[in-house]
Coordinates of N, CA and C and ligand atoms in Angstrom, one line a residue:
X29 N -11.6 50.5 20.4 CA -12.1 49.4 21.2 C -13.1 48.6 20.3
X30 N -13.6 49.3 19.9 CA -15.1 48.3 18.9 C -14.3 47.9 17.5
X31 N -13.0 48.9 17.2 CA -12.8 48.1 16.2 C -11.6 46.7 16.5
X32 N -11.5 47.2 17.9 CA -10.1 45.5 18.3 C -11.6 44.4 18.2
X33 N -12.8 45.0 18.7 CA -13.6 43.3 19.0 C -14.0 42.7 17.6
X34 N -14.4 43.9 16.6 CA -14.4 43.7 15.4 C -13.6 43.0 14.9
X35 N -12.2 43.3 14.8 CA -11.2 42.3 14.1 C -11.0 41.3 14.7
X36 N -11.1 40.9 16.2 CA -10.9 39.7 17.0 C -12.0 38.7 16.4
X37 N -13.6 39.7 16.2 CA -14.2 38.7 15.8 C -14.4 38.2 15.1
X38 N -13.4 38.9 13.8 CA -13.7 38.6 12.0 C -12.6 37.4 12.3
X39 N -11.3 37.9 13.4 CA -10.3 36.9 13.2 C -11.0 35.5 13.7
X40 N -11.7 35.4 14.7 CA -12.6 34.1 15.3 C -13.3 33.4 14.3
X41 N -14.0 34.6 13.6 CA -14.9 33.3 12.2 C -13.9 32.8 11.3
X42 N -12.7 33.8 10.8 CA -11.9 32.9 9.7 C -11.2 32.1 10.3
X43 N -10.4 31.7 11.9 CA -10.4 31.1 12.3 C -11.1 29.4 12.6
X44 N -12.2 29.9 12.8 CA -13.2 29.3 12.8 C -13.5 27.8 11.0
X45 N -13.5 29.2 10.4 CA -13.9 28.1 8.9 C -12.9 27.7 8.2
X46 N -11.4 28.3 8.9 CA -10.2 27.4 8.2 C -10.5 26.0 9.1
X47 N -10.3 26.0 10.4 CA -10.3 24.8 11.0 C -11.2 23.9 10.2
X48 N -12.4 24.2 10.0 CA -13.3 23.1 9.4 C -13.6 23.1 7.7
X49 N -12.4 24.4 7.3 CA -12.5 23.8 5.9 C -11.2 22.4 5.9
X50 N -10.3 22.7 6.6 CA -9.2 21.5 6.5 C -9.6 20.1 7.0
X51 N -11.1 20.6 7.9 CA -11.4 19.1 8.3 C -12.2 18.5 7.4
X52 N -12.7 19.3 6.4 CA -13.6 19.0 5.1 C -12.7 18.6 4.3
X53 N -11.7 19.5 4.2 CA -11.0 18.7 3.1 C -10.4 16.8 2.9
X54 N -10.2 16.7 4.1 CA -9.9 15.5 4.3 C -10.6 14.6 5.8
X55 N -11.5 13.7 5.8 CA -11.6 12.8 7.0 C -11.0 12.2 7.1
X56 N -11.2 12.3 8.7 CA -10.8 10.9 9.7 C -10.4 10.1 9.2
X57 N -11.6 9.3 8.4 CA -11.6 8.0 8.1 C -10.4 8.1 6.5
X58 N -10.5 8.9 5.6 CA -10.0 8.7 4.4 C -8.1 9.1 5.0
X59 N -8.0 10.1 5.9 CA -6.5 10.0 6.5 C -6.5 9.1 7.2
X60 N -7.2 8.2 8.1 CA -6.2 7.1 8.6 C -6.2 5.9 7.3
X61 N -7.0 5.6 6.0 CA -6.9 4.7 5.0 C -5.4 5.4 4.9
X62 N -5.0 6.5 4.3 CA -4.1 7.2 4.0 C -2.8 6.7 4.7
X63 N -2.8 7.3 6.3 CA -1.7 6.5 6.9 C -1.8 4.9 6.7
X64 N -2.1 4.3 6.9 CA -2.3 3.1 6.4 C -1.7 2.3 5.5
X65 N -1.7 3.1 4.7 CA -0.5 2.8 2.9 C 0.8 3.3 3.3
X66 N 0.8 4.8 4.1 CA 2.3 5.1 4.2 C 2.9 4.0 5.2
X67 N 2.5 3.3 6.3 CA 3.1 2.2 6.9 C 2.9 0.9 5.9
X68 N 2.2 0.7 5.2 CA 2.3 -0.4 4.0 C 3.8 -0.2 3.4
X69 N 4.0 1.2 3.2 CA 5.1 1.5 2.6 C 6.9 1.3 3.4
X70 N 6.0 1.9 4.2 CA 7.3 1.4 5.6 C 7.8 -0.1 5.2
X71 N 6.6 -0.7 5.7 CA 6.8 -2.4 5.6 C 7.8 -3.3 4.5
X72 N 7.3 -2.5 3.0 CA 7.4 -3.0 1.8 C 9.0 -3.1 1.9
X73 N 9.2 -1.5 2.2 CA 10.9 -1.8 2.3 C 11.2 -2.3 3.2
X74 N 11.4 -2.9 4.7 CA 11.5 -3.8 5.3 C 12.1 -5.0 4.9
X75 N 10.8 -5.3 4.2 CA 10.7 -6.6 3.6 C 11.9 -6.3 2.5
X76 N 12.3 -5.5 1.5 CA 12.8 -5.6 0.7 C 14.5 -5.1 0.7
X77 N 14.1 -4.1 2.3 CA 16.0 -4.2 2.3 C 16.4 -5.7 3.0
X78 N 15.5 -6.3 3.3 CA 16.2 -7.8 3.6 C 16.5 -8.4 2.7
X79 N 15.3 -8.4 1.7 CA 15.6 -9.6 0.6 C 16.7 -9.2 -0.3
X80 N 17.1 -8.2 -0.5 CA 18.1 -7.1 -1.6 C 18.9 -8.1 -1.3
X81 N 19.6 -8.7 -0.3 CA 20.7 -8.8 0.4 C 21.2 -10.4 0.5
X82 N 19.7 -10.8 0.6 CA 19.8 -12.6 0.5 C 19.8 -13.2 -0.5
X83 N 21.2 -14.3 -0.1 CA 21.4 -15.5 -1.2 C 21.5 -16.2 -0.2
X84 N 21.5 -17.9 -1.3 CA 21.2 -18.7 -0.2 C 22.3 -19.6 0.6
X85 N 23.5 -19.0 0.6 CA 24.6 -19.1 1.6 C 24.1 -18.4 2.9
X86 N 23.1 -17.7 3.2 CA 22.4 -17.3 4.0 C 21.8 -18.3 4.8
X87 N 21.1 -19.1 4.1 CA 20.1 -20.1 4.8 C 18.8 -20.2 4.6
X88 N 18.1 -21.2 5.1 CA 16.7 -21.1 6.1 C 16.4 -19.8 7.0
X89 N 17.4 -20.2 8.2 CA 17.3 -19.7 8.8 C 16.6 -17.8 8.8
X90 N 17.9 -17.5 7.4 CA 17.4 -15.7 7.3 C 16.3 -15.7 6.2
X91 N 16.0 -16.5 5.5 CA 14.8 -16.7 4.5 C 13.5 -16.9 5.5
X92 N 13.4 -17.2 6.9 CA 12.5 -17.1 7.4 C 12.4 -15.7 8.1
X93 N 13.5 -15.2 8.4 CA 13.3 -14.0 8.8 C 12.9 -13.0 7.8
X94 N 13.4 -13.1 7.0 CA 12.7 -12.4 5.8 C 11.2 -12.6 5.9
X95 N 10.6 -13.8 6.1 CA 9.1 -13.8 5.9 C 8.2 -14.0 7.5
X96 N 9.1 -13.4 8.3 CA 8.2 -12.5 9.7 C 8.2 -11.3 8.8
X97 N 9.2 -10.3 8.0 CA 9.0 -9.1 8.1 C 7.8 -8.9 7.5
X98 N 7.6 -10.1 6.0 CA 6.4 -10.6 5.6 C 5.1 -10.3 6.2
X99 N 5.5 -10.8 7.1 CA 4.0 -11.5 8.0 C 3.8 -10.0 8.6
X100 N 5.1 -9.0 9.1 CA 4.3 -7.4 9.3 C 3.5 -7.1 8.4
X101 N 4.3 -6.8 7.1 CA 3.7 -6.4 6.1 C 2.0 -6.9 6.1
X102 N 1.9 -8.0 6.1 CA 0.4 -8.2 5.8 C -0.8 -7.6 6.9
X103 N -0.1 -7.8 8.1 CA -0.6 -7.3 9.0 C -1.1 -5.4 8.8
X104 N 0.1 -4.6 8.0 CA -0.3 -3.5 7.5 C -1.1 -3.7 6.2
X105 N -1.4 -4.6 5.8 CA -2.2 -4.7 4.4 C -3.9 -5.2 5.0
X106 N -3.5 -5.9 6.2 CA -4.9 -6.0 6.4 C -5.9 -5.2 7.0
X107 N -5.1 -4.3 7.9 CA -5.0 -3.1 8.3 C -5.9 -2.7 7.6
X108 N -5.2 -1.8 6.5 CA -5.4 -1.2 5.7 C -6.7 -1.6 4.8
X109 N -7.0 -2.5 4.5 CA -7.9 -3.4 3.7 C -9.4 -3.0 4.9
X110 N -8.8 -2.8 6.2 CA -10.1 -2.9 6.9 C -11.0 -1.6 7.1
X111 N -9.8 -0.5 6.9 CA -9.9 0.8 7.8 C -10.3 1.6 6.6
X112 N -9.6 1.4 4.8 CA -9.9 1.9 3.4 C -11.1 1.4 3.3
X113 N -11.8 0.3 3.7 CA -12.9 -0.3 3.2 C -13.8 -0.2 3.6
X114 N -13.5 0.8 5.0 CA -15.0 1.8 6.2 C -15.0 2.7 5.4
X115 N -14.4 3.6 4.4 CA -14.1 4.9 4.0 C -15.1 5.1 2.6
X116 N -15.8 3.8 2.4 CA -16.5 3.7 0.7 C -17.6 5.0 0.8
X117 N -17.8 5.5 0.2 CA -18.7 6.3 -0.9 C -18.8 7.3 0.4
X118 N -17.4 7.9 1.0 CA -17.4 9.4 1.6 C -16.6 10.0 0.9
X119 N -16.4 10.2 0.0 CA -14.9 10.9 -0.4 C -15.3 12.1 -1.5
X120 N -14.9 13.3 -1.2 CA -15.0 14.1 -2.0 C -13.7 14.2 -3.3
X121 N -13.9 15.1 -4.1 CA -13.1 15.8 -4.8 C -11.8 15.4 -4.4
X122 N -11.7 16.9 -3.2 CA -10.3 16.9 -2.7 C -9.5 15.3 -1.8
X123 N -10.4 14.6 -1.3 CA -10.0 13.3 -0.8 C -9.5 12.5 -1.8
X124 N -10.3 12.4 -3.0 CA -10.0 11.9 -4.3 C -8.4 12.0 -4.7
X125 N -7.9 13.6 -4.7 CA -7.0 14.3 -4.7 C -5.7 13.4 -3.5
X126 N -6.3 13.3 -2.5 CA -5.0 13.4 -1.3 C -4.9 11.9 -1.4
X127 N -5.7 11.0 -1.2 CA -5.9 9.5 -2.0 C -4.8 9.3 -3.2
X128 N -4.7 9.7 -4.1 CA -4.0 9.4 -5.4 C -2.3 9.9 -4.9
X129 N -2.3 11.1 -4.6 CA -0.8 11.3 -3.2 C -0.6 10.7 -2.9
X130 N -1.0 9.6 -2.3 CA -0.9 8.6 -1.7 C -0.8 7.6 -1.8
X131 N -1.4 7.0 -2.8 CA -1.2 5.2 -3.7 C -0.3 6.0 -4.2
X132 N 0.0 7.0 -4.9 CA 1.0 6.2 -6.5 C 2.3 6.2 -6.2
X133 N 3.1 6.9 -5.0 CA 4.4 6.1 -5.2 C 4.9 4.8 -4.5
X134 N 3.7 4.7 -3.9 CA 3.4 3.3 -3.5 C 3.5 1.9 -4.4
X135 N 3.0 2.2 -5.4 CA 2.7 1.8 -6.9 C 3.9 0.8 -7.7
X136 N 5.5 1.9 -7.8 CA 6.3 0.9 -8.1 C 7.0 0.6 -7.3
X137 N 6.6 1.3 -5.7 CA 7.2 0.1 -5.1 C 7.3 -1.1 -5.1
X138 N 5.6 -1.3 -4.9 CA 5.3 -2.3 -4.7 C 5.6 -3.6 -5.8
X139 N 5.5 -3.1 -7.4 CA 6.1 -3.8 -8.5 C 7.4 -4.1 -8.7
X140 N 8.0 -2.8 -7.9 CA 9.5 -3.5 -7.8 C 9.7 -4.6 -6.5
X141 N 9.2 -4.1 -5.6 CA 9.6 -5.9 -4.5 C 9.0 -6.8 -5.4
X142 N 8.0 -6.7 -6.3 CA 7.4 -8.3 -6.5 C 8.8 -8.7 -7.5
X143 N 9.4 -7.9 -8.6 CA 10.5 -7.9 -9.7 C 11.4 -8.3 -8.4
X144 N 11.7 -7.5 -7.5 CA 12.9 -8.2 -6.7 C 12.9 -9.5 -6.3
X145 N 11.3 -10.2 -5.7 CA 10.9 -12.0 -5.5 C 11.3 -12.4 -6.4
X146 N 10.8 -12.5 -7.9 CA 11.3 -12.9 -8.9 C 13.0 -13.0 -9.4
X147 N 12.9 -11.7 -9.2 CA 15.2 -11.8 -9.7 C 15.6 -12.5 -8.1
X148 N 15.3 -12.9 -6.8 CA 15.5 -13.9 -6.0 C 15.6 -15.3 -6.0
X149 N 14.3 -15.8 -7.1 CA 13.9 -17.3 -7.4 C 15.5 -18.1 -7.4
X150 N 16.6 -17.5 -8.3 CA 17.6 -18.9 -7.9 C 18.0 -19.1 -6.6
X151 N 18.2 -18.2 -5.9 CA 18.9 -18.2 -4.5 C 17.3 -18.7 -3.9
X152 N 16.3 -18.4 -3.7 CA 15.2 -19.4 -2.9 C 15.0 -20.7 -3.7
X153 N 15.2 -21.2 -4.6 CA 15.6 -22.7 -5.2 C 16.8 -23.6 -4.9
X154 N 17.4 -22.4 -4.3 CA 18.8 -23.3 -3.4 C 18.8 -23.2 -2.4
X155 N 18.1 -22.9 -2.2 CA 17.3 -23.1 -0.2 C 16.5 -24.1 0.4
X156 N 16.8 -24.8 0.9 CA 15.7 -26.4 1.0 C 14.9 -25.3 2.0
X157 N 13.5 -26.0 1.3 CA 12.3 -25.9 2.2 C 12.0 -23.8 1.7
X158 N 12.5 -23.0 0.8 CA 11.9 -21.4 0.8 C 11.1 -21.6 -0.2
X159 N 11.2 -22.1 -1.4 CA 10.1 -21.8 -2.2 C 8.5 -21.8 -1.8
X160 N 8.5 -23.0 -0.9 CA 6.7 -23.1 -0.7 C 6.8 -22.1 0.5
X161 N 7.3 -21.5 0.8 CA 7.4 -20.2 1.8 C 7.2 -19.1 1.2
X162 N 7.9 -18.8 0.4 CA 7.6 -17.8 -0.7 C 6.3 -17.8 -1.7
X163 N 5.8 -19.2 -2.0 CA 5.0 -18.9 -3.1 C 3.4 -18.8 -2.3
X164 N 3.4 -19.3 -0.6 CA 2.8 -18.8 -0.2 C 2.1 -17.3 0.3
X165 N 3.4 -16.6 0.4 CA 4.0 -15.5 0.8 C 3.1 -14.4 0.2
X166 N 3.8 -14.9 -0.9 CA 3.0 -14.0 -2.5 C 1.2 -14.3 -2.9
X167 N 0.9 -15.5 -2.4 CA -0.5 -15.6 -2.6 C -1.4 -14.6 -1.6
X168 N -0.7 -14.6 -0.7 CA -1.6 -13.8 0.8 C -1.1 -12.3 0.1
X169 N 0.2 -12.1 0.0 CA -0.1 -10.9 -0.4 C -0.9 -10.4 -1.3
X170 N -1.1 -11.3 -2.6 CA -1.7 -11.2 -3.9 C -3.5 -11.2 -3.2
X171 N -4.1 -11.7 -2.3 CA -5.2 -11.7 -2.2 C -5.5 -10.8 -1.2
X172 N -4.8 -9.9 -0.4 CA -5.0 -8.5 0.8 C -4.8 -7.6 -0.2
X173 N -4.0 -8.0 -1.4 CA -3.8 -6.6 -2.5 C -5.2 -6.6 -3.1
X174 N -5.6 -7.3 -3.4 CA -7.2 -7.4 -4.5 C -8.0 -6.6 -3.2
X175 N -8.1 -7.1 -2.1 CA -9.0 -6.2 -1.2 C -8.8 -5.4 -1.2
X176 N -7.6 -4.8 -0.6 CA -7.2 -3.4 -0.5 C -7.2 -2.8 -1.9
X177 N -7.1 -2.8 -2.8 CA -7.2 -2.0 -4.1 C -8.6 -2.0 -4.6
X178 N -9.8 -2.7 -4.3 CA -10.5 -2.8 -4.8 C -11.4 -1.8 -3.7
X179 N -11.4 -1.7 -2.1 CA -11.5 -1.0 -1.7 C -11.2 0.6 -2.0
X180 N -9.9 0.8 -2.3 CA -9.3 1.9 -2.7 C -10.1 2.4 -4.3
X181 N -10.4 1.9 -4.7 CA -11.0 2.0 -6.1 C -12.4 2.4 -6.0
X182 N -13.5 1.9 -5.0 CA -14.5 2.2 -4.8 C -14.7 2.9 -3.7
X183 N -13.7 4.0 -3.2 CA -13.5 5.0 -2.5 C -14.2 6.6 -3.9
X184 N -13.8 6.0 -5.0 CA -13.5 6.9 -5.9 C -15.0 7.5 -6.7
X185 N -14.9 9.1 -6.8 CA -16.0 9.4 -7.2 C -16.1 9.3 -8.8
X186 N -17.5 9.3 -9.4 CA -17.1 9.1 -10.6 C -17.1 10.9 -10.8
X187 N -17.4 11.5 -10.3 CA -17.0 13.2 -10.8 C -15.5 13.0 -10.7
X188 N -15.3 12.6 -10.0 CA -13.6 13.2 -10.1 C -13.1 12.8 -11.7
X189 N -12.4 13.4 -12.1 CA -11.6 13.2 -13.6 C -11.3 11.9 -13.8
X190 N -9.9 12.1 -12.6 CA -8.8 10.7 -12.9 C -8.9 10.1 -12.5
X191 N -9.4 9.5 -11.3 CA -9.1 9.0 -9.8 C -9.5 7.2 -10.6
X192 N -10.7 7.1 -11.1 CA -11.1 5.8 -11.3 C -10.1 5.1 -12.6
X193 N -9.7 6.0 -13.9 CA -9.1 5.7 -14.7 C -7.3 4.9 -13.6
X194 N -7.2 6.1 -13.2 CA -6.0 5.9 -12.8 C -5.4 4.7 -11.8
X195 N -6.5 4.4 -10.7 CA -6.7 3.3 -10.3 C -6.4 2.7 -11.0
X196 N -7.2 2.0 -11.9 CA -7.4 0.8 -12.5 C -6.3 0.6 -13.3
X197 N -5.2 1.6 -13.4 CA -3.7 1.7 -14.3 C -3.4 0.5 -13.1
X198 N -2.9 1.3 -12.3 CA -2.4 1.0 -10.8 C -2.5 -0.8 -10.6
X199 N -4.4 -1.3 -10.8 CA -4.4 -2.3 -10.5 C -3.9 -3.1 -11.6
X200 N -4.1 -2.8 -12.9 CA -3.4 -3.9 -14.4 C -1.9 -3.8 -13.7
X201 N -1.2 -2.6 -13.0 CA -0.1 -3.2 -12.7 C 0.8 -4.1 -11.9
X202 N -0.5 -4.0 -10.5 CA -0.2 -4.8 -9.8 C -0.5 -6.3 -10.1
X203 N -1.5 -6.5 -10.4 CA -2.1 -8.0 -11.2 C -0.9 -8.6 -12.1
X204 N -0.5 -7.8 -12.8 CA 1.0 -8.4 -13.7 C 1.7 -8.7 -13.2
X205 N 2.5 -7.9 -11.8 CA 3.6 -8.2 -11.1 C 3.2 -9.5 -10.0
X206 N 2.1 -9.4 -9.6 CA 1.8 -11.1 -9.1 C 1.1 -12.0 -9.7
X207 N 0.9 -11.5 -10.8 CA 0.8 -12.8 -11.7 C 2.3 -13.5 -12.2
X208 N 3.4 -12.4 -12.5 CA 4.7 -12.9 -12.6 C 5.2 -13.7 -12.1
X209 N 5.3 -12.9 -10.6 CA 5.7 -13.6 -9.7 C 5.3 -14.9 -9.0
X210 N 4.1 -15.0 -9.3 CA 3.2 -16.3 -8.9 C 3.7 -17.3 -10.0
X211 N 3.6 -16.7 -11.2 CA 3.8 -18.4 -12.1 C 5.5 -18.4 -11.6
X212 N 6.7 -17.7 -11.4 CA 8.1 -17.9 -11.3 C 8.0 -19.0 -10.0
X213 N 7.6 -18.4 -8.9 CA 7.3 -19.6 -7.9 C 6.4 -21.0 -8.2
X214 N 6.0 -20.9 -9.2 CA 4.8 -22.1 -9.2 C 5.4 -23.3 -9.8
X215 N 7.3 -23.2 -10.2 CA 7.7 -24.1 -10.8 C 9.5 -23.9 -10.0
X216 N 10.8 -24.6 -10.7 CA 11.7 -24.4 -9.9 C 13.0 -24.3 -11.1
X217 N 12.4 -24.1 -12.1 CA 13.3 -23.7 -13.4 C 13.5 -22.5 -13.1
X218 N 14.9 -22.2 -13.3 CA 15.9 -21.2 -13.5 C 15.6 -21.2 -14.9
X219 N 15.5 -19.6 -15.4 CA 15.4 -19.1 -16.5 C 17.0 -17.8 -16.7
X220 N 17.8 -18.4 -17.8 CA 19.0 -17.6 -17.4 C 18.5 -16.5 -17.8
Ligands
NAG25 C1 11.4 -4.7 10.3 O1 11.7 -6.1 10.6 C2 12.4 -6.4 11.8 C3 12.7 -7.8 11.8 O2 11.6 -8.6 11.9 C4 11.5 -5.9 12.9 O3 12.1 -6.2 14.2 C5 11.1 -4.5 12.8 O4 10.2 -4.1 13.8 C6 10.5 -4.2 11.4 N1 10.2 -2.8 11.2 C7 9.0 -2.4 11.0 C8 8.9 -0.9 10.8 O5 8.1 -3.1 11.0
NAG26 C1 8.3 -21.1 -14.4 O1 9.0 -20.0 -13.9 C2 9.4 -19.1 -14.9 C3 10.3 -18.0 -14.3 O2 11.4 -18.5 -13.6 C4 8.2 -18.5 -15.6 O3 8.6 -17.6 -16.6 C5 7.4 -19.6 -16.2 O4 6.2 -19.0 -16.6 C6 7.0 -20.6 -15.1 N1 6.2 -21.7 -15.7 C7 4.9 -21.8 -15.5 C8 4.3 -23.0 -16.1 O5 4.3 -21.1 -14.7

């Protein structure tokens, strides 16, 4: 009898300190920034199994649909930009940890939709009226990305090892892929 309350009770405290080591290991706030990206991620391909698919025997018409799915997308970017950017200077170690799970295969995604805008430019230059749809497209996203990464970035402790190096890989890559894509839209030359 005293030894069942004993083990019920030893079982109650380890009980007890798993629950709140798992809630240490990660907050509220750093898992919802977290989900946050994974619906970023949702979106991105949205956006990009449409575009895979459009040329511009398609139209207007599906080039605007393409840029509602757009318009989700940003909507998960601003999101995100709002809920990562409540999360500044709580983050441990292990958050550091579950954070970098979480951006990087995000990472070429997102470099490949902007490569996929770009290998698109002929077919949206044979589209009356998509390029200034597009090159706006890419600016909004190009300026919710600077928030949201920059946010993400000063989530980061400087104990942690990688987390700040590695970021900033992350960001030189994104900055390239819309800076690409920005100057490809910014003119209407086909480059074979
Ligand atoms: C993907 O885009 C379609 C068309 O706009 C939309 O109906 C659907 O809800 C989108 N899916 C997600 C996950 O946002
Ligand atoms: C025009 O677009 C091409 C890609 O199609 C790009 O390589 C070039 O840099 C752009 N020109 C300018 C001046 O941005």
């Amino acid at each position: 009898m005293r030894f069942t309350s004993l083990f019920a009770t030893a079982f109650c405290v380890l009980f007890v300190n798993a629950a709140s080591l798992t809630k240490r290991a990660v907050s509220d706030q750093v898992q919802l920034c977290r989900n946050d990206i994974d619906a970023i991620s949702v979106e991105i391909k949205n956006v990009t199994d449409a575009l895979s698919v459009y040329t511009s025997a398609d139209g207007i018409s599906v080039a605007v649909e393409i840029h509602v799915r757009e318009q989700l997308l940003e909507v998960a970017l601003k999101k995100a930009g709002v809920d990562c950017c409540t999360a500044i200077g709580k983050v441990t170690d292990e958050e550091a940890d579950a954070m970098l799970t979480t951006v990087t295969p995000v990472i070429p995604q997102a470099t490949s939709a902007l490569s996929l805008i770009v290998a698109k430019k002929p077919e949206m230059v044979a589209t009356m009226f998509a390029m200034g749809i597009v090159r706006e497209d890419i600016k909004n996203l190009n300026s919710q990305t600077v928030t949201l990464y920059t946010c993400i970035r000063d989530i980061g402790t400087e104990q942690h090892p990688t987390y700040i190096p590695t970021i900033n890989d992350f960001i030189s890559q994104l900055d390239n892929s819309f800076a690409t894509s920005s100057a490809a839209y910014s003119n209407r030359t086909i480059t074979p």
